Amino acid sequence: MAKKKNEKIKHRWRKCPLGTHWRSASNVDKHHRKKITVKEHYRKGTCVKNRSGKDSLYADEMFLISNTYFSKNKTNISSNSLGYRKGNQYDQIIDGWVTYWNEILKPKVPLDPDFVKVMIATESSFNSRAEAFAGKRAGHARGLMQVTDITLKYLKGHKTEARNQLVELDEDDMYDPVLNIAAGVRWLYRKKQIADAKFEEPSWLKSVMLYKGYRSMNNKNVKKFIRLYERIKSEKH
Amino acid sequence: MKNINIFLLVSLLVPYVSIAGSQFCFEREVSIYCEAELGANYSLNGYFVKNSKHYDFAARRAFDGGWCQDALKSIMTVMKSAHYCMEFEESEKNVDLTIDSVVSRTSQWTYFQ
């Protein structure tokens, strides 16, 4: 189908014009709408308007992008598993989303997919079902990148933490590696934006520090992150 | 031939050493505390000496003060037992450890639920 003149596609992998998102084909059960009974029917996949009116990613389109492009994407990620049983299981997803967000948000220094791999190692040990209680305000931290419930709200535009390039996902979505990594990398980018404003010499490492909630680069866990990152970069597998 | 087999076995095992996990058991409480971090966040940290070796440990992430105080309270309850064990992600070769759980016969605390 030819694209209409005014329809701008934001990214080469996105299916729908700005302000809309992809809703996959599905079987719709019989239901009532405005006092009319709608019979069970098949609904084609289509682009629908975003609630926010902003550029937002929804689960259906994330799966579509992942299934269509991630296996074809030439990966730049290290094959070093860091000793974890599932250490290389998510490489294509990590590399795919890092490629996507790097192209969308265009940082001066692009995010390295190995950075995200180490992030997952330190956050969840590559356990996609990992769940930790993160306090009354933050709720629970879930999945590979331990995305918290409050972070999910921020990624939807709550309190204008993220002003655009929103991610519309729910708590249960965080146990799916494709959705979790999409959200986690987007949140790491938000932390990079904060690091850029906060520090004279911002870096991706400082955004990791902010993601993990630490105030100093001398923190034990930040140092552990650096050690693992150096290891992944020094060893060829 | 035997040497080659040993070399191959060691080569295969080496990458897994760092996350082999470790467990240390105690009869007394060890030092554990919450430390103020960015914003209203607190990190959970501690240390102990075992076999003349000093170990530091921390939870994976800093969360709000309520989380840290609750974790501390739960861990202190477990540590009051006559015998309890702490589990860490890394092997005992490491001196900087990530705490996963504290378990006694009657109570426990785990980072992941």
XYZ file of C-alpha atoms in Angstrom:
350
model
C 0.000 0.000 0.000
C 1.358 3.434 -0.980
C 2.034 5.767 1.918
C 0.027 8.974 2.064
C 2.002 12.184 1.524
C 1.789 13.469 5.101
C 2.576 10.172 6.761
C 6.085 10.322 8.202
C 7.692 7.077 9.253
C 9.916 7.689 12.283
C 12.268 4.744 11.918
C 13.031 2.253 9.169
C 11.663 -0.599 11.328
C 8.416 1.123 12.322
C 5.264 0.097 10.532
C 2.949 2.991 11.308
C 3.065 6.781 10.891
C 3.878 9.070 13.827
C 1.172 9.280 16.469
C -0.141 5.799 15.670
C 0.878 2.290 16.606
C 0.521 -1.188 15.192
C -2.239 -3.454 16.467
C -1.781 -7.051 15.335
C -4.451 -9.134 13.671
C -6.599 -11.068 16.119
C -9.851 -12.923 16.609
C -12.391 -10.717 18.371
C -14.905 -12.462 20.624
C -18.595 -11.679 20.495
C -19.278 -8.513 22.522
C -21.707 -5.648 22.988
C -20.929 -2.131 21.832
C -23.364 0.756 22.180
C -26.242 -1.687 22.729
C -25.342 -3.542 19.521
C -24.127 -7.126 19.548
C -20.907 -7.511 17.583
C -20.428 -11.031 16.262
C -17.218 -12.949 16.718
C -14.932 -11.926 13.865
C -11.367 -11.713 12.579
C -9.748 -8.266 12.832
C -6.933 -7.407 10.447
C -3.708 -5.870 11.713
C -3.869 -2.097 11.493
C -2.386 1.207 12.654
C -4.400 2.854 15.437
C -4.060 6.256 17.111
C -1.890 6.524 20.230
C -3.576 7.510 23.485
C -0.899 10.142 24.116
C -0.773 11.446 20.554
C 3.021 11.193 20.858
C 5.386 8.700 19.293
C 4.846 5.556 21.346
C 5.864 1.938 21.084
C 3.348 -0.742 22.038
C 3.913 -4.460 22.617
C 2.477 -5.630 19.265
C 4.868 -3.453 17.292
C 7.811 -4.413 19.494
C 7.191 -8.085 18.718
C 6.756 -7.265 15.037
C 10.067 -5.365 14.946
C 11.847 -8.099 16.877
C 10.502 -10.942 14.713
C 11.099 -9.126 11.434
C 14.446 -7.427 11.890
C 16.431 -8.651 14.881
C 17.535 -11.941 13.356
C 18.707 -10.075 10.226
C 20.490 -7.341 12.162
C 24.268 -7.742 12.076
C 25.173 -8.015 15.737
C 28.018 -6.091 17.323
C 27.659 -7.777 20.671
C 30.329 -9.907 22.322
C 29.719 -13.649 22.413
C 31.226 -13.763 25.891
C 28.577 -15.198 28.210
C 30.417 -13.884 31.300
C 30.008 -17.366 32.721
C 26.217 -17.238 32.884
C 24.259 -20.207 31.550
C 21.922 -17.923 29.611
C 24.548 -15.236 29.076
C 24.261 -15.230 25.278
C 20.571 -16.060 24.990
C 19.385 -12.487 24.523
C 22.189 -11.127 22.315
C 20.029 -10.481 19.253
C 17.330 -8.767 21.279
C 19.879 -6.599 23.090
C 21.625 -5.660 19.876
C 18.320 -5.035 18.095
C 16.943 -2.627 20.676
C 20.272 -0.846 21.147
C 20.412 -0.338 17.365
C 16.827 0.938 17.372
C 17.214 3.419 20.247
C 20.616 4.580 19.012
C 19.057 5.415 15.642
C 15.987 7.066 17.176
C 17.680 9.113 19.905
C 20.999 9.709 18.094
C 23.420 10.240 21.006
C 26.899 11.719 20.454
C 28.351 8.514 21.809
C 26.149 5.550 20.830
C 25.232 3.018 23.476
C 27.314 -0.168 23.261
C 25.174 -3.366 23.308
C 27.782 -5.002 25.574
C 26.930 -2.346 28.139
C 23.368 -3.629 28.206
C 24.589 -7.217 28.398
C 26.605 -6.383 31.533
C 23.631 -4.448 32.867
C 21.475 -7.575 32.578
C 24.191 -9.687 34.222
C 24.343 -7.366 37.238
C 20.603 -6.725 37.480
C 19.094 -10.191 37.053
C 21.857 -12.692 36.182
C 19.979 -13.245 32.883
C 16.888 -14.537 34.686
C 13.899 -13.200 32.740
C 11.519 -14.148 35.601
C 13.532 -12.294 38.267
C 11.420 -10.145 40.548
C 12.543 -8.052 43.495
C 10.568 -5.804 45.813
C 11.828 -2.264 45.230
C 9.935 -0.388 47.953
C 6.453 1.090 48.306
C 7.028 3.914 45.827
C 8.833 1.983 43.089
C 6.797 -1.224 43.398
C 8.564 -4.293 42.028
C 11.636 -4.563 39.811
C 10.944 -7.130 37.105
C 12.692 -9.191 34.467
C 16.091 -9.042 32.831
C 16.741 -5.328 33.342
C 14.755 -5.127 36.577
C 12.458 -2.421 35.290
C 10.398 -1.072 38.192
C 6.655 -0.429 38.186
C 7.205 3.310 38.636
C 9.651 3.341 35.715
C 6.933 1.869 33.484
C 4.689 4.797 34.418
C 7.481 7.262 33.630
C 8.058 5.599 30.256
C 4.396 6.217 29.437
C 4.946 9.933 30.046
C 3.929 10.119 33.730
C 5.283 13.301 35.385
C 6.871 14.115 32.010
C 9.959 12.012 32.835
C 9.909 10.827 29.238
C 8.467 13.506 26.976
C 8.500 11.576 23.730
C 9.453 8.165 22.370
C 7.147 6.683 24.973
C 6.915 3.000 25.797
C 3.431 1.696 26.569
C 3.930 -1.504 28.535
C 2.497 -3.056 31.674
C 3.973 -4.894 34.636
C 3.330 -8.398 33.292
C 5.040 -7.467 30.006
C 8.315 -7.129 31.891
C 8.810 -10.907 32.045
C 9.109 -11.039 28.264
C 12.739 -10.435 27.172
C 11.742 -8.527 24.006
C 9.555 -6.063 25.901
C 11.789 -5.853 28.966
C 14.929 -4.977 27.036
C 13.036 -2.431 24.890
C 11.862 -0.673 28.061
C 15.131 -1.062 29.982
C 17.278 0.389 27.203
C 14.829 3.278 26.761
C 15.111 3.965 30.524
C 18.904 3.831 30.362
C 18.641 6.487 27.660
C 16.509 8.643 29.965
C 19.222 8.295 32.603
C 21.809 9.336 29.998
C 19.762 12.456 29.329
C 19.824 13.215 33.088
C 23.579 12.483 33.246
C 24.153 14.893 30.323
C 22.392 17.653 32.262
C 23.879 16.806 35.661
C 27.555 16.101 35.032
C 30.296 18.068 33.343
C 31.651 14.877 31.890
C 28.645 12.666 31.274
C 29.113 9.088 30.176
C 27.157 5.900 29.731
C 28.773 4.640 32.916
C 27.298 7.559 34.839
C 23.903 6.725 33.418
C 24.343 3.166 34.720
C 25.146 4.661 38.125
C 21.901 6.670 37.977
C 19.903 3.664 36.722
C 21.073 1.690 39.745
C 20.379 4.587 42.111
C 23.946 5.211 43.316
C 25.497 8.579 44.042
C 29.139 7.705 43.448
C 31.217 5.990 40.801
C 33.155 4.469 43.714
C 30.197 2.304 44.645
C 31.014 -1.412 44.823
C 28.370 -2.346 42.283
C 29.493 0.310 39.820
C 33.037 -1.039 40.152
C 31.741 -4.562 39.600
C 29.967 -3.339 36.473
C 33.237 -1.826 35.204
C 35.131 -5.068 35.900
C 32.602 -7.136 33.960
C 32.536 -4.645 31.109
C 36.326 -4.676 30.876
C 36.229 -8.465 30.890
C 33.679 -8.676 28.110
C 35.769 -6.274 26.033
C 39.110 -7.926 26.653
C 38.117 -11.533 25.994
C 37.451 -12.720 22.500
C 35.160 -15.737 22.297
C 46.940 -37.193 26.953
C 45.829 -36.971 30.577
C 47.319 -33.462 30.815
C 45.410 -32.372 27.725
C 42.161 -33.687 29.212
C 42.780 -31.808 32.454
C 43.578 -28.651 30.453
C 40.347 -29.000 28.461
C 38.317 -29.586 31.612
C 39.832 -26.517 33.310
C 39.284 -24.427 30.146
C 35.634 -25.403 30.110
C 35.137 -24.675 33.790
C 37.039 -21.377 34.076
C 34.358 -19.140 32.495
C 31.810 -20.442 35.008
C 33.935 -19.919 38.115
C 32.952 -16.292 38.637
C 29.264 -17.052 39.026
C 29.543 -20.437 40.678
C 27.959 -18.917 43.779
C 29.088 -19.257 47.355
C 27.620 -19.857 50.748
C 29.041 -18.775 54.073
C 27.562 -19.924 57.363
C 27.806 -18.060 60.668
C 27.025 -18.386 64.335
C 27.182 -14.663 64.981
C 25.747 -11.564 63.349
C 27.830 -9.909 60.661
C 27.980 -6.178 59.942
C 25.239 -4.987 57.645
C 23.915 -1.472 57.094
C 21.987 0.864 54.792
C 23.903 3.655 53.103
C 22.347 6.832 51.690
C 22.609 7.064 47.920
C 21.149 9.242 45.205
C 17.860 11.005 45.976
C 15.938 9.004 48.523
C 17.704 5.764 47.643
C 19.637 3.529 50.018
C 21.974 0.659 49.280
C 22.318 -2.438 51.439
C 25.943 -3.224 52.300
C 27.951 -5.279 54.722
C 31.168 -7.115 55.419
C 32.571 -10.099 57.284
C 35.835 -11.953 57.839
C 36.019 -15.652 57.095
C 39.184 -17.786 57.137
C 41.251 -14.604 57.698
C 39.840 -13.086 54.530
C 37.824 -9.847 54.453
C 34.708 -9.897 52.280
C 32.458 -6.972 51.316
C 28.974 -7.536 50.076
C 26.095 -5.487 48.685
C 22.641 -5.956 47.202
C 22.408 -5.484 43.437
C 20.697 -2.155 43.435
C 19.762 0.840 45.574
C 16.071 1.334 46.277
C 14.151 3.579 48.635
C 14.877 3.835 52.358
C 11.807 1.808 53.305
C 13.027 -1.095 51.200
C 16.470 -1.013 52.784
C 15.165 -0.766 56.359
C 12.731 -3.635 55.739
C 15.502 -5.783 54.227
C 17.818 -4.933 57.123
C 15.143 -5.821 59.682
C 14.435 -9.169 57.985
C 18.120 -10.032 57.745
C 18.734 -9.076 61.388
C 15.901 -11.427 62.383
C 17.541 -14.288 60.477
C 20.960 -13.454 61.928
C 19.612 -13.811 65.474
C 19.438 -17.572 64.860
C 22.218 -19.679 66.315
C 23.179 -20.795 62.832
C 22.437 -19.154 59.521
C 23.928 -19.010 56.028
C 24.396 -16.219 53.504
C 24.369 -16.970 49.792
C 26.152 -14.858 47.235
C 26.218 -14.841 43.476
C 29.988 -15.035 43.138
C 32.386 -17.755 44.255
C 34.446 -17.297 47.438
C 37.462 -16.394 45.300
C 35.881 -12.943 44.988
C 36.033 -10.519 47.894
C 33.243 -8.262 46.558
C 30.057 -10.249 46.719
C 26.439 -9.783 45.675
C 24.016 -10.941 48.359
C 21.198 -13.214 47.201
C 19.781 -14.641 50.423
C 20.167 -15.115 54.174
C 18.656 -18.319 55.516
C 18.280 -19.979 58.911
C 16.202 -23.001 59.925
C 13.300 -20.798 60.940
C 13.442 -17.670 58.752
C 14.875 -16.262 55.571
C 15.408 -13.158 53.432
C 15.901 -13.285 49.679
C 16.665 -10.444 47.271
C 14.561 -11.984 44.527
C 11.089 -13.081 45.520
